[in-house]
PDB file of C-alpha atoms in Angstrom:
ATOM      1  CA  UNK A  10     113.191  88.268  87.554  1.00  0.00           C
ATOM      2  CA  UNK A  11     113.002  88.658  91.328  1.00  0.00           C
ATOM      3  CA  UNK A  12     115.273  85.652  91.925  1.00  0.00           C
ATOM      4  CA  UNK A  13     117.762  87.058  89.407  1.00  0.00           C
ATOM      5  CA  UNK A  14     117.581  90.483  91.174  1.00  0.00           C
ATOM      6  CA  UNK A  15     116.530  92.302  87.997  1.00  0.00           C
ATOM      7  CA  UNK A  16     113.717  94.360  89.574  1.00  0.00           C
ATOM      8  CA  UNK A  17     114.419  97.557  91.524  1.00  0.00           C
ATOM      9  CA  UNK A  18     112.144 100.123  93.151  1.00  0.00           C
ATOM     10  CA  UNK A  19     113.807 103.476  93.910  1.00  0.00           C
ATOM     11  CA  UNK A  20     117.246 101.935  93.418  1.00  0.00           C
ATOM     12  CA  UNK A  21     116.612  99.103  95.884  1.00  0.00           C
ATOM     13  CA  UNK A  22     116.442  95.469  94.754  1.00  0.00           C
ATOM     14  CA  UNK A  23     113.017  93.825  95.139  1.00  0.00           C
ATOM     15  CA  UNK A  24     113.106  90.496  97.022  1.00  0.00           C
ATOM     16  CA  UNK A  25     109.370  89.954  97.547  1.00  0.00           C
ATOM     17  CA  UNK A  26     106.669  89.851  94.886  1.00  0.00           C
ATOM     18  CA  UNK A  27     104.231  91.423  97.402  1.00  0.00           C
ATOM     19  CA  UNK A  28     106.169  94.681  97.413  1.00  0.00           C
ATOM     20  CA  UNK A  29     104.179  97.530  95.911  1.00  0.00           C
ATOM     21  CA  UNK A  30     105.121 100.512  93.815  1.00  0.00           C
ATOM     22  CA  UNK A  31     103.620 103.878  94.695  1.00  0.00           C
ATOM     23  CA  UNK A  32     102.943 107.123  92.846  1.00  0.00           C
ATOM     24  CA  UNK A  33     106.112 108.740  91.413  1.00  0.00           C
ATOM     25  CA  UNK A  34     108.337 105.822  92.472  1.00  0.00           C
ATOM     26  CA  UNK A  35     111.055 104.711  90.067  1.00  0.00           C
ATOM     27  CA  UNK A  36     110.862 101.145  88.829  1.00  0.00           C
ATOM     28  CA  UNK A  37     113.619  99.328  86.966  1.00  0.00           C
ATOM     29  CA  UNK A  38     112.955  96.174  84.947  1.00  0.00           C
ATOM     30  CA  UNK A  39     115.446  96.318  82.112  1.00  0.00           C
ATOM     31  CA  UNK A  40     114.441  99.976  81.502  1.00  0.00           C
ATOM     32  CA  UNK A  41     113.626 102.772  83.937  1.00  0.00           C
ATOM     33  CA  UNK A  42     109.982 103.691  84.564  1.00  0.00           C
ATOM     34  CA  UNK A  43     108.083 106.072  86.811  1.00  0.00           C
ATOM     35  CA  UNK A  44     104.532 105.426  88.025  1.00  0.00           C
ATOM     36  CA  UNK A  45     102.362 108.425  87.148  1.00  0.00           C
ATOM     37  CA  UNK A  46      98.689 109.241  87.002  1.00  0.00           C
ATOM     38  CA  UNK A  47      96.706 110.131  83.882  1.00  0.00           C
ATOM     39  CA  UNK A  48      93.888 112.719  83.909  1.00  0.00           C
ATOM     40  CA  UNK A  49      91.491 109.798  83.388  1.00  0.00           C
ATOM     41  CA  UNK A  50      92.524 108.492  86.838  1.00  0.00           C
ATOM     42  CA  UNK A  51      94.456 105.494  85.531  1.00  0.00           C
ATOM     43  CA  UNK A  52      98.015 104.681  86.523  1.00  0.00           C
ATOM     44  CA  UNK A  53     100.718 104.369  83.871  1.00  0.00           C
ATOM     45  CA  UNK A  54     104.364 103.327  83.964  1.00  0.00           C
ATOM     46  CA  UNK A  55     106.048 106.106  82.009  1.00  0.00           C
ATOM     47  CA  UNK A  56     109.501 105.391  80.635  1.00  0.00           C
ATOM     48  CA  UNK A  57     112.124 107.802  81.919  1.00  0.00           C
ATOM     49  CA  UNK A  58     115.720 108.313  80.966  1.00  0.00           C
ATOM     50  CA  UNK A  59     118.465 110.126  82.798  1.00  0.00           C
ATOM     51  CA  UNK A  60     116.321 111.104  85.789  1.00  0.00           C
ATOM     52  CA  UNK A  61     118.235 110.367  88.942  1.00  0.00           C
ATOM     53  CA  UNK A  62     115.764 112.056  91.282  1.00  0.00           C
ATOM     54  CA  UNK A  63     112.195 111.387  92.339  1.00  0.00           C
ATOM     55  CA  UNK A  64     109.556 113.637  93.839  1.00  0.00           C
ATOM     56  CA  UNK A  65     107.934 112.970  97.208  1.00  0.00           C
ATOM     57  CA  UNK A  66     105.291 114.858  99.146  1.00  0.00           C
ATOM     58  CA  UNK A  67     105.929 115.521 102.843  1.00  0.00           C
ATOM     59  CA  UNK A  68     102.890 114.224 104.746  1.00  0.00           C
ATOM     60  CA  UNK A  69     104.255 114.727 108.254  1.00  0.00           C
ATOM     61  CA  UNK A  70     107.310 115.628 110.265  1.00  0.00           C
ATOM     62  CA  UNK A  71     108.490 115.181 113.815  1.00  0.00           C
ATOM     63  CA  UNK A  72     111.482 115.757 116.053  1.00  0.00           C
ATOM     64  CA  UNK A  73     113.638 112.717 116.773  1.00  0.00           C
ATOM     65  CA  UNK A  74     116.571 112.206 119.131  1.00  0.00           C
ATOM     66  CA  UNK A  75     119.500 114.523 118.652  1.00  0.00           C
ATOM     67  CA  UNK A  76     117.252 117.443 117.617  1.00  0.00           C
ATOM     68  CA  UNK A  77     116.917 116.110 114.078  1.00  0.00           C
ATOM     69  CA  UNK A  78     113.756 116.379 111.998  1.00  0.00           C
ATOM     70  CA  UNK A  79     112.222 113.244 110.460  1.00  0.00           C
ATOM     71  CA  UNK A  80     110.147 113.782 107.309  1.00  0.00           C
ATOM     72  CA  UNK A  81     107.380 111.277 106.561  1.00  0.00           C
ATOM     73  CA  UNK A  82     106.743 110.980 102.828  1.00  0.00           C
ATOM     74  CA  UNK A  83     103.661 110.032 100.798  1.00  0.00           C
ATOM     75  CA  UNK A  84     105.074 106.672  99.761  1.00  0.00           C
ATOM     76  CA  UNK A  85     105.632 105.475 103.332  1.00  0.00           C
ATOM     77  CA  UNK A  86     109.333 106.251 103.599  1.00  0.00           C
ATOM     78  CA  UNK A  87     110.926 108.463 106.235  1.00  0.00           C
ATOM     79  CA  UNK A  88     114.090 110.509 105.903  1.00  0.00           C
ATOM     80  CA  UNK A  89     116.000 113.037 107.957  1.00  0.00           C
ATOM     81  CA  UNK A  90     115.464 116.581 106.730  1.00  0.00           C
ATOM     82  CA  UNK A  91     115.619 120.203 107.785  1.00  0.00           C
ATOM     83  CA  UNK A  92     113.241 122.328 109.840  1.00  0.00           C
ATOM     84  CA  UNK A  93     112.497 124.568 106.831  1.00  0.00           C
ATOM     85  CA  UNK A  94     110.568 121.781 105.088  1.00  0.00           C
ATOM     86  CA  UNK A  95     106.866 121.952 105.932  1.00  0.00           C
ATOM     87  CA  UNK A  96     104.019 119.480 105.738  1.00  0.00           C
ATOM     88  CA  UNK A  97     102.506 119.615 102.241  1.00  0.00           C
ATOM     89  CA  UNK A  98     105.800 120.652 100.613  1.00  0.00           C
ATOM     90  CA  UNK A  99     107.615 118.460  98.108  1.00  0.00           C
ATOM     91  CA  UNK A 100     111.184 117.225  98.161  1.00  0.00           C
ATOM     92  CA  UNK A 101     113.240 115.783  95.334  1.00  0.00           C
ATOM     93  CA  UNK A 102     115.359 112.828  96.429  1.00  0.00           C
ATOM     94  CA  UNK A 103     118.425 111.410  94.714  1.00  0.00           C
ATOM     95  CA  UNK A 104     118.966 107.676  94.235  1.00  0.00           C
ATOM     96  CA  UNK A 105     120.522 107.420  97.720  1.00  0.00           C
ATOM     97  CA  UNK A 106     117.445 108.976  99.371  1.00  0.00           C
ATOM     98  CA  UNK A 107     119.049 112.339 100.182  1.00  0.00           C
ATOM     99  CA  UNK A 108     117.147 115.609  99.670  1.00  0.00           C
ATOM    100  CA  UNK A 109     118.386 117.447  96.556  1.00  0.00           C
ATOM    101  CA  UNK A 110     115.677 120.124  96.297  1.00  0.00           C
ATOM    102  CA  UNK A 111     112.879 121.444  98.477  1.00  0.00           C
ATOM    103  CA  UNK A 112     109.796 123.047  96.914  1.00  0.00           C
ATOM    104  CA  UNK A 113     107.407 124.851  99.263  1.00  0.00           C
ATOM    105  CA  UNK A 114     103.653 125.042  98.717  1.00  0.00           C
ATOM    106  CA  UNK A 115     103.095 128.721  97.996  1.00  0.00           C
ATOM    107  CA  UNK A 116     101.331 131.054  95.595  1.00  0.00           C
ATOM    108  CA  UNK A 117     102.435 130.755  91.960  1.00  0.00           C
ATOM    109  CA  UNK A 118     103.897 127.237  92.263  1.00  0.00           C
ATOM    110  CA  UNK A 119     102.950 124.485  89.832  1.00  0.00           C
ATOM    111  CA  UNK A 120     101.100 121.523  91.331  1.00  0.00           C
ATOM    112  CA  UNK A 121     100.039 118.028  90.321  1.00  0.00           C
ATOM    113  CA  UNK A 122      96.657 116.857  91.617  1.00  0.00           C
ATOM    114  CA  UNK A 123      96.958 113.364  93.156  1.00  0.00           C
ATOM    115  CA  UNK A 124      93.376 112.772  94.300  1.00  0.00           C
ATOM    116  CA  UNK A 125      89.820 113.929  93.805  1.00  0.00           C
ATOM    117  CA  UNK A 126      87.869 115.015  90.757  1.00  0.00           C
ATOM    118  CA  UNK A 127      90.855 116.715  89.099  1.00  0.00           C
ATOM    119  CA  UNK A 128      93.435 113.936  89.726  1.00  0.00           C
ATOM    120  CA  UNK A 129      96.152 113.650  87.119  1.00  0.00           C
ATOM    121  CA  UNK A 130      95.905 117.306  86.093  1.00  0.00           C
ATOM    122  CA  UNK A 131      98.492 120.034  86.504  1.00  0.00           C
ATOM    123  CA  UNK A 132      97.800 123.607  87.517  1.00  0.00           C
ATOM    124  CA  UNK A 133      99.181 126.573  89.435  1.00  0.00           C
ATOM    125  CA  UNK A 134      98.364 127.846  92.915  1.00  0.00           C
ATOM    126  CA  UNK A 135      96.553 131.170  92.630  1.00  0.00           C
ATOM    127  CA  UNK A 136      95.531 131.552  96.275  1.00  0.00           C
ATOM    128  CA  UNK A 137      96.209 129.773  99.577  1.00  0.00           C
ATOM    129  CA  UNK A 138      93.495 129.447 102.216  1.00  0.00           C
ATOM    130  CA  UNK A 139      93.541 127.553 105.530  1.00  0.00           C
ATOM    131  CA  UNK A 140      93.539 123.860 104.542  1.00  0.00           C
ATOM    132  CA  UNK A 141      92.671 124.607 100.910  1.00  0.00           C
ATOM    133  CA  UNK A 142      94.244 126.089  97.798  1.00  0.00           C
ATOM    134  CA  UNK A 143      92.702 127.692  94.738  1.00  0.00           C
ATOM    135  CA  UNK A 144      94.220 126.056  91.664  1.00  0.00           C
ATOM    136  CA  UNK A 145      94.121 127.621  88.204  1.00  0.00           C
ATOM    137  CA  UNK A 146      94.019 125.164  85.310  1.00  0.00           C
ATOM    138  CA  UNK A 147      94.277 125.884  81.579  1.00  0.00           C
ATOM    139  CA  UNK A 148      90.491 125.927  81.543  1.00  0.00           C
ATOM    140  CA  UNK A 149      88.992 127.270  84.767  1.00  0.00           C
ATOM    141  CA  UNK A 150      89.943 126.901  88.405  1.00  0.00           C
ATOM    142  CA  UNK A 151      88.990 124.884  91.487  1.00  0.00           C
ATOM    143  CA  UNK A 152      89.250 125.080  95.260  1.00  0.00           C
ATOM    144  CA  UNK A 153      91.028 121.908  96.411  1.00  0.00           C
ATOM    145  CA  UNK A 154      92.197 120.402  99.681  1.00  0.00           C
ATOM    146  CA  UNK A 155      95.948 120.813 100.237  1.00  0.00           C
ATOM    147  CA  UNK A 156      96.250 117.058 100.822  1.00  0.00           C
ATOM    148  CA  UNK A 157      95.309 116.502  97.151  1.00  0.00           C
ATOM    149  CA  UNK A 158      98.273 118.522  95.837  1.00  0.00           C
ATOM    150  CA  UNK A 159     101.883 117.705  95.081  1.00  0.00           C
ATOM    151  CA  UNK A 160     104.123 120.716  94.419  1.00  0.00           C
ATOM    152  CA  UNK A 161     106.316 120.586  91.299  1.00  0.00           C
ATOM    153  CA  UNK A 162     109.413 122.543  90.323  1.00  0.00           C
TER     154      UNK A 162
END
């Protein structure tokens, strides 16, 4: 399949079988899939249809030449973005890698837990503290590190 150029990750053809797929990346092998995380902690390729955008968490940002801001994303990619995007926020990228939406980490926003005891669960931010966030689930709540959260729309 690789030699026939049938495999794509995030719209880019895969040439090497060592290339990895990361959380929330889009994978095409005849059909479109997205790598997600179950509440049990196991990864699953979930079939998607019609989604042209993918979610990425901003893990860092820095100023580059020309006064532009480079955003470092959770899956190892880097893109040029705006100064309004903060570390810990999420961005939705189109198939060309351009930012379509920016979602800030703030009170009341829905989040997906990507690591720790509650990984794979969804909740809402009820309170923000320095370095931590209180997340309310359907049953109960927890105080989690901000690095374990991915903000959803």
